[in-house]
Coordinates of C-alpha atoms in Angstrom, one line a residue:
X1107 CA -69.9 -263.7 -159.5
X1108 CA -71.2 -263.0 -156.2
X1109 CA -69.6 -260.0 -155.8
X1110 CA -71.1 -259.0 -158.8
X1111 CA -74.6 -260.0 -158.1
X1112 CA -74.3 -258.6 -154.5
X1113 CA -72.7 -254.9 -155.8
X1114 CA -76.1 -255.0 -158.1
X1115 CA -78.5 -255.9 -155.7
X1116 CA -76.9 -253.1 -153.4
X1117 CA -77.5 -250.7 -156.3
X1118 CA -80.9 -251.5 -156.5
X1119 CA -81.6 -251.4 -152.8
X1120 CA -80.1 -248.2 -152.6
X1121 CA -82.2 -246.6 -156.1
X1122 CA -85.0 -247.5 -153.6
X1123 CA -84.3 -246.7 -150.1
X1124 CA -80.3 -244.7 -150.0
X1125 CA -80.3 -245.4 -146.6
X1126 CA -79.7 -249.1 -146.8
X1127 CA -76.9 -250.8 -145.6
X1128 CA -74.5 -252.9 -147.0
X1129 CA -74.1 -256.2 -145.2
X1130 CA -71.3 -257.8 -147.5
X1131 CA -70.8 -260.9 -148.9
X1132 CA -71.1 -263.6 -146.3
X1133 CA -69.2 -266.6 -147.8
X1134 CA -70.4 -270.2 -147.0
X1135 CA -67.2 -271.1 -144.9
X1136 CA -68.5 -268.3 -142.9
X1137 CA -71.7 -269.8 -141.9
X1138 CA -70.2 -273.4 -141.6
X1139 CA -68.4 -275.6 -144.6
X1140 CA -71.4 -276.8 -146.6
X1141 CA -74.5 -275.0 -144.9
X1142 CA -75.4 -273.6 -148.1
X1143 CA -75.6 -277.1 -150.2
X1144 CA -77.3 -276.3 -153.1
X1145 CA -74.4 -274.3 -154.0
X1146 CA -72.0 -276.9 -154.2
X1147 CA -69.8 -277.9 -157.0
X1148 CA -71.1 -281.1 -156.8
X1149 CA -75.3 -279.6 -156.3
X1150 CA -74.2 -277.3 -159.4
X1151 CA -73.2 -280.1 -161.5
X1152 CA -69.6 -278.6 -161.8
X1153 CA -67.1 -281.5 -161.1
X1154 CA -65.2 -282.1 -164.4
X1155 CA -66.5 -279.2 -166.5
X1156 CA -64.8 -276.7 -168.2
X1157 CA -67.9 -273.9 -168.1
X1158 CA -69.4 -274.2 -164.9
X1159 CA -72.9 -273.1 -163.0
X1160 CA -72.7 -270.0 -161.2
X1161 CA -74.4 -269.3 -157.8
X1162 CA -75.6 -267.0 -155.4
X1163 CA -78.0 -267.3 -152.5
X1164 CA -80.1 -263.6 -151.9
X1165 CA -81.6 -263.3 -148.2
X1166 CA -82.2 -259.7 -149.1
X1167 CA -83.8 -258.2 -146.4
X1168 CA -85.6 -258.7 -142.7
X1169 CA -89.5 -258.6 -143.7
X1170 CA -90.2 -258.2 -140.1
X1171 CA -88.5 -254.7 -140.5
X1172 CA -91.7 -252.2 -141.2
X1173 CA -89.6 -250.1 -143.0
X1174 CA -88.2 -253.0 -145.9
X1175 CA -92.3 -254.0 -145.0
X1176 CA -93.1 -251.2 -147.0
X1177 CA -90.8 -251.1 -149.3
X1178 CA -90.6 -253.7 -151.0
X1179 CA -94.0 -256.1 -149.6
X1180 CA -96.8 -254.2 -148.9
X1181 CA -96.5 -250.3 -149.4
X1182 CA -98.1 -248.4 -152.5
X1183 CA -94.8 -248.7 -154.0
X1184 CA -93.6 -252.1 -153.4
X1185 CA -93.8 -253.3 -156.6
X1186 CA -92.3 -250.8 -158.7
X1187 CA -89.4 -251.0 -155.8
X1188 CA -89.1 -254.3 -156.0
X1189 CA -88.8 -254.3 -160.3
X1190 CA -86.0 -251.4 -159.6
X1191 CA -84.1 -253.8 -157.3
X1192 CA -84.4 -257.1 -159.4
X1193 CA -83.9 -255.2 -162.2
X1194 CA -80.8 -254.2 -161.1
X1195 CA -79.7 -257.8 -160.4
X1196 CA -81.2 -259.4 -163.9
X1197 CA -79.0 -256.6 -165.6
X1198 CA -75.9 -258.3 -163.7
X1199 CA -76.6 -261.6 -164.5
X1200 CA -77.4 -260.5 -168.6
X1201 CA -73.8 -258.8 -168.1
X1202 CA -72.0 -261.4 -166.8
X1203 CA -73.8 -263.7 -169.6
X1204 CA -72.4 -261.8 -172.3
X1205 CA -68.8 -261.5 -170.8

């Protein structure tokens, strides 16, 4: 699922701005067992059912960048960028709804 959601966010990003970078998935473990709590089986409500929640935690970009600034906060554009990206990332989730 986060793969998924990450790939679409990327995509967005990148309709936007093609010179942004992927950081890759960073995985929980990564950052310490358990830093990212709400995400947790037991946060989620997922201990003893069959269809469970599914996750993911955006930090999408540095806003002290000037650059992602205008992109996506303040610049002329920002909010038609920032309908492109999430637009992107809604159409995952709808996706992975239906499958």
């Amino acid at each position: 699922f986060a793969a998924k959601m990450h790939a679409a966010l990327l995509a967005g990003l990148k309709a936007v701005n093609p010179a942004t970078k992927d950081r890759k998935l960073k995985r929980d473990t990564e950052s310490g067992p358990g830093r990212l709590g709400t995400l947790s089986d037991v946060s989620l409500g997922n201990v003893g059912k069959a269809d469970k929640c599914l996750a993911a935690y955006y930090e999408v970009e540095f806003i002290s960048n000037p650059t992602v600034d205008k992109l996506l906060i303040s610049g002329p554009n920002a909010a038609a960028n920032r309908a492109i990206v999430m637009g992107s990332v809604a159409d995952a989730m709808l996706d992975q709804l239906r499958s």
